[in-house]
Short mmCIF file of C-alpha atoms and ligand atoms in Angstrom, two decimals:
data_model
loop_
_atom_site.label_atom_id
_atom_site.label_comp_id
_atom_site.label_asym_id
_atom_site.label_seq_id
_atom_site.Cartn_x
_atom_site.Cartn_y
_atom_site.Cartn_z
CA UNK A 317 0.00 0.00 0.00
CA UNK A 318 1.44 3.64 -0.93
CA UNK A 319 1.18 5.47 2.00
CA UNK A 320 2.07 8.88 3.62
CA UNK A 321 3.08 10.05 7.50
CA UNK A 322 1.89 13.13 9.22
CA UNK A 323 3.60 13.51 12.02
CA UNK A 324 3.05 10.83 13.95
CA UNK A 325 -0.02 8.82 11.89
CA UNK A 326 0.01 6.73 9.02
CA UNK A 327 -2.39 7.55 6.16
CA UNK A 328 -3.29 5.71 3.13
CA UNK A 329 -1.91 7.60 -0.01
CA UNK A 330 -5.39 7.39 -1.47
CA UNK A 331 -6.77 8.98 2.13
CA UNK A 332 -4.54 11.96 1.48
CA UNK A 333 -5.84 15.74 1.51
CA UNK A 334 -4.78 17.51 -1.97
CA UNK A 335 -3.13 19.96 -0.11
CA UNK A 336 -0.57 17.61 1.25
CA UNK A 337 0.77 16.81 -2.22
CA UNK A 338 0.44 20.68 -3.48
CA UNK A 339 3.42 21.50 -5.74
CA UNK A 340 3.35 24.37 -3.97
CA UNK A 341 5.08 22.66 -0.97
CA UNK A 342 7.27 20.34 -2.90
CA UNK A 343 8.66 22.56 -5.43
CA UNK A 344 7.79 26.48 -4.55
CA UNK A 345 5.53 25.42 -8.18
CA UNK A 346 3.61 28.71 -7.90
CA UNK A 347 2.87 32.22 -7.61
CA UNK A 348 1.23 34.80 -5.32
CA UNK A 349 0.16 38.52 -4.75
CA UNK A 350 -0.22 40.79 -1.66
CA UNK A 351 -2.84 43.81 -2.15
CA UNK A 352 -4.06 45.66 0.72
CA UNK A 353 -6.74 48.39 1.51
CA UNK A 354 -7.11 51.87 3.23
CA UNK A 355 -10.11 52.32 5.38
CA UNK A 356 -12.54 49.52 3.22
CA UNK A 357 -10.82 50.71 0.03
CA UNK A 358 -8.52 48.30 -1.71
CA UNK A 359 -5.22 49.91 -3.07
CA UNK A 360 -4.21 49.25 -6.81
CA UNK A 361 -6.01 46.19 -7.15
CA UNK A 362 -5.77 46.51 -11.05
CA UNK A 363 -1.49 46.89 -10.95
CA UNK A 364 -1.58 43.61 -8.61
CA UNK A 365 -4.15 41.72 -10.83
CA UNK A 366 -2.13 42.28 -14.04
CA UNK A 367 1.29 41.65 -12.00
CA UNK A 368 -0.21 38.30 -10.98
CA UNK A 369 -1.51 37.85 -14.58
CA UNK A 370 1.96 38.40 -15.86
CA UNK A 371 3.57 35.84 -13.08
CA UNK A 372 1.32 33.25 -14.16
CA UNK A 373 1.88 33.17 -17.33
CA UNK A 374 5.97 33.95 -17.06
CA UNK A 375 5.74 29.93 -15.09
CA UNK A 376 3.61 28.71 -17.77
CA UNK A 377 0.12 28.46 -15.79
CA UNK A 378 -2.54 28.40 -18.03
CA UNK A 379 -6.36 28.35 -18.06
CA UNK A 380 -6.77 30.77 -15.03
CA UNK A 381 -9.28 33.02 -15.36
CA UNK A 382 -7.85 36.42 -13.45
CA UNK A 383 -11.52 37.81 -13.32
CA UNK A 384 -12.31 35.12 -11.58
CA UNK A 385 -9.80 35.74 -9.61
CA UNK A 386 -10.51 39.19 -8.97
CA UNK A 387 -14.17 38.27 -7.50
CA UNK A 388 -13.00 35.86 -5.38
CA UNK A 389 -10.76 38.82 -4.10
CA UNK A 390 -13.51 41.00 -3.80
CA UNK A 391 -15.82 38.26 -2.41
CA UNK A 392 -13.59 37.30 0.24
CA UNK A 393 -12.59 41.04 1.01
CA UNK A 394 -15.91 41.63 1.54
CA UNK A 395 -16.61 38.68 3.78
CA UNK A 396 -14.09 40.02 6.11
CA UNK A 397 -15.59 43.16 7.27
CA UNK A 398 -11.80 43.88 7.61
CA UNK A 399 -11.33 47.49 6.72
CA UNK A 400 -7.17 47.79 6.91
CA UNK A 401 -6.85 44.37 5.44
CA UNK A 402 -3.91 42.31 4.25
CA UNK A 403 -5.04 40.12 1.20
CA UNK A 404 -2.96 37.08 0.53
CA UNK A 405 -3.57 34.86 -2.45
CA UNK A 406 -1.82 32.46 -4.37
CA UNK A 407 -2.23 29.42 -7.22
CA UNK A 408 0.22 26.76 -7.37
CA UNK A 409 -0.08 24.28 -10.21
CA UNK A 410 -1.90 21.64 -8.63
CA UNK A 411 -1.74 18.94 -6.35
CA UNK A 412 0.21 15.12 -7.41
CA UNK A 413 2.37 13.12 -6.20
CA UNK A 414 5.97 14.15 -6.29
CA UNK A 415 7.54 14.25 -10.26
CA UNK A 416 8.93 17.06 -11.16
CA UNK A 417 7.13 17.24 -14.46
CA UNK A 418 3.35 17.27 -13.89
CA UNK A 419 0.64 16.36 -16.13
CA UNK A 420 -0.55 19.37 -18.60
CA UNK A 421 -3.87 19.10 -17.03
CA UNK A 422 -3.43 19.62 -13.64
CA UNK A 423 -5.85 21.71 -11.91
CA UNK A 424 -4.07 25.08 -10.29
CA UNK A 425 -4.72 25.31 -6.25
CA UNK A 426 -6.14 28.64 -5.54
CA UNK A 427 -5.64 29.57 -1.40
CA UNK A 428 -5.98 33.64 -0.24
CA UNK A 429 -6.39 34.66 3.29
CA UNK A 430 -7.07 38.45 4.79
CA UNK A 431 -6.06 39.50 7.65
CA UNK A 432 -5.77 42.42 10.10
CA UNK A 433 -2.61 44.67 8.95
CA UNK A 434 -0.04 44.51 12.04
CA UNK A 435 0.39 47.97 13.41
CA UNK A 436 3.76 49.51 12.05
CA UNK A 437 3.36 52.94 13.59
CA UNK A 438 6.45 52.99 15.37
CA UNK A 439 8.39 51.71 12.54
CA UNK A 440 6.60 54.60 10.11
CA UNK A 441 7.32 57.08 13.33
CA UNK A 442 10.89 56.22 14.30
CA UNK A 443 12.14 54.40 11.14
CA UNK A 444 13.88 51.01 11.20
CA UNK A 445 17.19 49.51 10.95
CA UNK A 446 17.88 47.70 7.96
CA UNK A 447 20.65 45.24 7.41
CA UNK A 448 22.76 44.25 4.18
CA UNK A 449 23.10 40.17 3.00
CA UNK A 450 23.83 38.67 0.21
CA UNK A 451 21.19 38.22 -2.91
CA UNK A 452 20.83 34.70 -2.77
CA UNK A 453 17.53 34.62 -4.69
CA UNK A 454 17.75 32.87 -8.63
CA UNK A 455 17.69 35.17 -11.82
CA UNK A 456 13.85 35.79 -12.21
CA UNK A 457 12.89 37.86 -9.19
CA UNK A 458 10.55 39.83 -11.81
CA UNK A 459 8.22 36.91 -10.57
CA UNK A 460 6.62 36.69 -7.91
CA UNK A 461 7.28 33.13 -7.05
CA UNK A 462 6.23 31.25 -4.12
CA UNK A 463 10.31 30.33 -3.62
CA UNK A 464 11.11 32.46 -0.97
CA UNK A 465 13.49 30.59 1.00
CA UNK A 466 16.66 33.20 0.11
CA UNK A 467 13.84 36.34 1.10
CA UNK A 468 13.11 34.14 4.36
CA UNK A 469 17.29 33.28 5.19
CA UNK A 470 17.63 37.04 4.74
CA UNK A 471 15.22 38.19 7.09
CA UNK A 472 15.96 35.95 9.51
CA UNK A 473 19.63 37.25 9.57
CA UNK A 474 18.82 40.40 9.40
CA UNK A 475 15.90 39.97 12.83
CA UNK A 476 18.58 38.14 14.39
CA UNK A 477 20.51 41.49 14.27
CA UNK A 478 17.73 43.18 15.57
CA UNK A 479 16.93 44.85 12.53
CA UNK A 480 13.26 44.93 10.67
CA UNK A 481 14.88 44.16 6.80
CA UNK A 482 17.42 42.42 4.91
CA UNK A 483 18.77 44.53 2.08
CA UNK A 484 20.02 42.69 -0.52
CA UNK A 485 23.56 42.64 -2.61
CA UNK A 486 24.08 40.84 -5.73
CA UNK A 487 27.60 39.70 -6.27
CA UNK A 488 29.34 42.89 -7.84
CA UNK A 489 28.32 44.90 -4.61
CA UNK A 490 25.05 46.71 -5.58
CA UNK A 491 21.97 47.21 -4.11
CA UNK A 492 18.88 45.29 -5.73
CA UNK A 493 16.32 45.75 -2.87
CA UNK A 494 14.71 44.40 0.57
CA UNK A 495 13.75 41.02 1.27
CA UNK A 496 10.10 41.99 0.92
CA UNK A 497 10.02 45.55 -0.13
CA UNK A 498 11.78 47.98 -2.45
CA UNK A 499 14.60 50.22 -1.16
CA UNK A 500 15.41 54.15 -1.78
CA UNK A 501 18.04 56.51 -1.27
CA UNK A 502 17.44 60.13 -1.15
CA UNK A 503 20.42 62.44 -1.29
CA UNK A 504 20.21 65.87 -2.43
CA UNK A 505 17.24 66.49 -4.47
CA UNK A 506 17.30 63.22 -5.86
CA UNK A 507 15.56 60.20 -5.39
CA UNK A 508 17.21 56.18 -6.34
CA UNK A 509 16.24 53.07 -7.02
CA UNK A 510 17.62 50.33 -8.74
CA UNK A 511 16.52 50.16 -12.25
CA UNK A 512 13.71 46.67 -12.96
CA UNK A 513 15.35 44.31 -14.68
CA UNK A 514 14.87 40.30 -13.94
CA UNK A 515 16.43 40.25 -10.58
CA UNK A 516 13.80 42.80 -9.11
CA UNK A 517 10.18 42.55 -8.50
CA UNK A 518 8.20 45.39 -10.43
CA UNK A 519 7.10 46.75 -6.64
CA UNK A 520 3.78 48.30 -6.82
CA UNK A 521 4.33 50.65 -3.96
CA UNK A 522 8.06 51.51 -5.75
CA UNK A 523 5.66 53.21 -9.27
CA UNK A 524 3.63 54.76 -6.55
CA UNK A 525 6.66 55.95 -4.81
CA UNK A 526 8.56 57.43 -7.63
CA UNK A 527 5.29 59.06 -8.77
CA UNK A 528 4.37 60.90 -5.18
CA UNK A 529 8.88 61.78 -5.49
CA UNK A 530 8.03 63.75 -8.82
CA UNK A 531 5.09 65.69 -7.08
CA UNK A 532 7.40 66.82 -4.48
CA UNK A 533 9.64 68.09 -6.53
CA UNK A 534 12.36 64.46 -6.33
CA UNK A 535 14.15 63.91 -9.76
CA UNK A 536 14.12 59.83 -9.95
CA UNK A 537 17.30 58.10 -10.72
CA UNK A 538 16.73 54.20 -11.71
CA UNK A 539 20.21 52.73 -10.82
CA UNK A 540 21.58 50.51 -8.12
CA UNK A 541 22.66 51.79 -5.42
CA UNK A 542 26.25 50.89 -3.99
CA UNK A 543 27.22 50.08 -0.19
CA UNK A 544 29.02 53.03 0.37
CA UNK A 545 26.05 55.56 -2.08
CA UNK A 546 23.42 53.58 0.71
CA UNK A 547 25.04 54.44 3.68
CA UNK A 548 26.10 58.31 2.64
CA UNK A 549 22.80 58.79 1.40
CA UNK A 550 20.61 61.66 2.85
CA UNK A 551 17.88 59.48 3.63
CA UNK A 552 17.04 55.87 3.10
CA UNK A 553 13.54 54.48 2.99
CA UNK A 554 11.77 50.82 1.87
CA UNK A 555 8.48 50.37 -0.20
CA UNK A 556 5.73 47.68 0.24
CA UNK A 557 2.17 47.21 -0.12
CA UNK A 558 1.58 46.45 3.55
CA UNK A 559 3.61 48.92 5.30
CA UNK A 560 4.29 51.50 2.45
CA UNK A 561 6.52 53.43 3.25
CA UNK A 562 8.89 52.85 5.84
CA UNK A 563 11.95 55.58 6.93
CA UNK A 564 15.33 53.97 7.34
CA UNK A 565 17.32 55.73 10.14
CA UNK A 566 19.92 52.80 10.18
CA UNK A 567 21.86 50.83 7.78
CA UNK A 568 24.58 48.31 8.71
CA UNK A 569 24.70 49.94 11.94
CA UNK A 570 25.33 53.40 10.43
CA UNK A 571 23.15 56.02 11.43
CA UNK A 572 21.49 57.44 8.26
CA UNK A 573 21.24 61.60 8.47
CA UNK A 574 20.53 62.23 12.34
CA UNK A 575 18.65 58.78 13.15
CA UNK A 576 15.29 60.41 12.64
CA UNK A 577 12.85 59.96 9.70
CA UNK A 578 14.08 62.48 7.12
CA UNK A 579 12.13 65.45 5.66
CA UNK A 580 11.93 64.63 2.60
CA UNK A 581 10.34 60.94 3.20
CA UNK A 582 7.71 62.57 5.25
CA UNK A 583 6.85 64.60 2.33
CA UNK A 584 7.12 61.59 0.36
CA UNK A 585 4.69 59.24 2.54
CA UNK A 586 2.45 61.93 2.91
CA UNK A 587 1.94 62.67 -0.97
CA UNK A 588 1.88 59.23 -1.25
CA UNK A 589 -1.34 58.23 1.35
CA UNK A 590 -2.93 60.90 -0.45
CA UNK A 591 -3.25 58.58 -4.06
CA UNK A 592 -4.75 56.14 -1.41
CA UNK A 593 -7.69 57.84 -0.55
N1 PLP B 108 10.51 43.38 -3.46
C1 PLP B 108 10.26 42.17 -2.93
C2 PLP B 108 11.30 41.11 -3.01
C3 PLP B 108 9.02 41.92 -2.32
O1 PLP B 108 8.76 40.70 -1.79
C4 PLP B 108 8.07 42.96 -2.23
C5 PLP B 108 6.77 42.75 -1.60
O2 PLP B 108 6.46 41.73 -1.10
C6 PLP B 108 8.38 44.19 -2.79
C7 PLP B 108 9.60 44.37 -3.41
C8 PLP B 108 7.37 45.28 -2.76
O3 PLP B 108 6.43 45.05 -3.76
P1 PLP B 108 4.97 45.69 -3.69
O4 PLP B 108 5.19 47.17 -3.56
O5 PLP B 108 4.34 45.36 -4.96
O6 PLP B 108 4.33 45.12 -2.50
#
């Protein structure tokens, strides 16, 4: 008889739950999307439905209808009664037992959750430390995959520093961006990034950012950053749907400016909560 162990119990393979044998688990075989909302109002819910359009289709899923999608979204939104809500959802390819190659028809796993947004008001108040590590991650960040192990190993390093993110460093020293967010120097009048290519997720929060940088008057550069440009930097701040943005008073232990959130990233957050209203 095939069988499986959970823990401790036996089960018949046949007995199994799908989710048990989700590619998902075995292989990262999958990709996902975070969208939150602002006082019952969901946040760029068309950029995050396209984005998770596009990451489908970049790992070859096929037959997913993103509308769909985008009612179950709503639906489950809804439901919630959650007004500052977190809305997790993913589709892996489907549930069989372990081969790396799948059959063709294989029905996708759809799974979302929302949730309460975890206060960050101290972070947004006092800013955060960050943390440099290496870039670990493989050479299609672009998608947002469901491998996050490097993003997780970075984090973890990072927290165990005492520090809120991991920013990360590809191997000729440059800055691509946070574990789970994009990162920004400010120095001057001018306002970085690194530029999207394959080994950086097309942040949401990043267009956003760069957009609310214009209206205050920030020219944009889209280049990586180096060690030395990060830690000289006027300011430093990180991008992400859930926590927007976030001021970065410390970077590998350097204080950034005078510790304190700079002026120019309160300018920038608060021209940026105003395209959220
Ligand atoms: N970069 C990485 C690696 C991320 O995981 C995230 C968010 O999870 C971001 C950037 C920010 O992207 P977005 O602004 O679309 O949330």
């Amino acid at each position: 008889m095939q069988i499986a162990m959970i823990q401790d119990k036996i089960v018949p393979i046949a007995e199994l739950e799908p989710a048990y044998l989700d590619r998902g688990i075995f292989f990262g075989d999958g990709v996902y999307e975070v969208v939150r909302s602002y006082n019952g109002k969901i946040f760029s819910l068309e950029e995050h439905m396209q984005r998770f359009a596009n990451s489908l289709s970049a790992i070859e899923i096929s037959g997913v209808d993103i509308y769909q999608i985008l009612r179950r979204v709503l639906k489950s939104f809804d439901a919630s009664g959650i007004s500052n809500a977190k809305i997790y959802f993913h589709i892996t390819r489907g549930s069989a037992l372990r081969n790396h190659v799948c059959d063709a028809d294989l029905e996708p796993n759809f799974f979302l959750t929302v949730t309460e947004l975890e206060d960050d008001s101290e972070a947004k108040s006092k800013g955060i430390a960050v943390s440099t590590h290496p870039d670990w991650r493989w050479k299609r960040c672009d998608i947002k995959s469901l491998n996050l192990l490097a993003n997780v190993l970075a984090r973890r390093n990072a927290a165990q520093k005492g520090c809120a993110e991991a920013i990360l460093v590809d191997e000729a020293g440059l800055i691509t961006e946070g574990a789970s967010s994009a990162f920004f120097a400010i120095s001057g009048q001018t306002l970085q990034t690194a530029a999207l290519t394959a080994n950086i997720l097309s942040s949401i929060t990043r267009k956003f950012a760069i957009k609310a940088g214009k209206n205050i008057g920030l020219e944009t550069i889209e280049k990586s950053l180096t060690l030395q440009q990060a830690s000289g930097a006027d300011e430093l701040l990180i991008a992400s749907t859930t926590n927007d943005i976030i001021p970065v008073v410390e970077f590998d232990e350097k204080l950034i400016g005078d510790g304190k959130p700079g002026k120019y990233t309160k300018l920038l957050t608060r021209e940026f909560l105003s395209f959220t209203v």
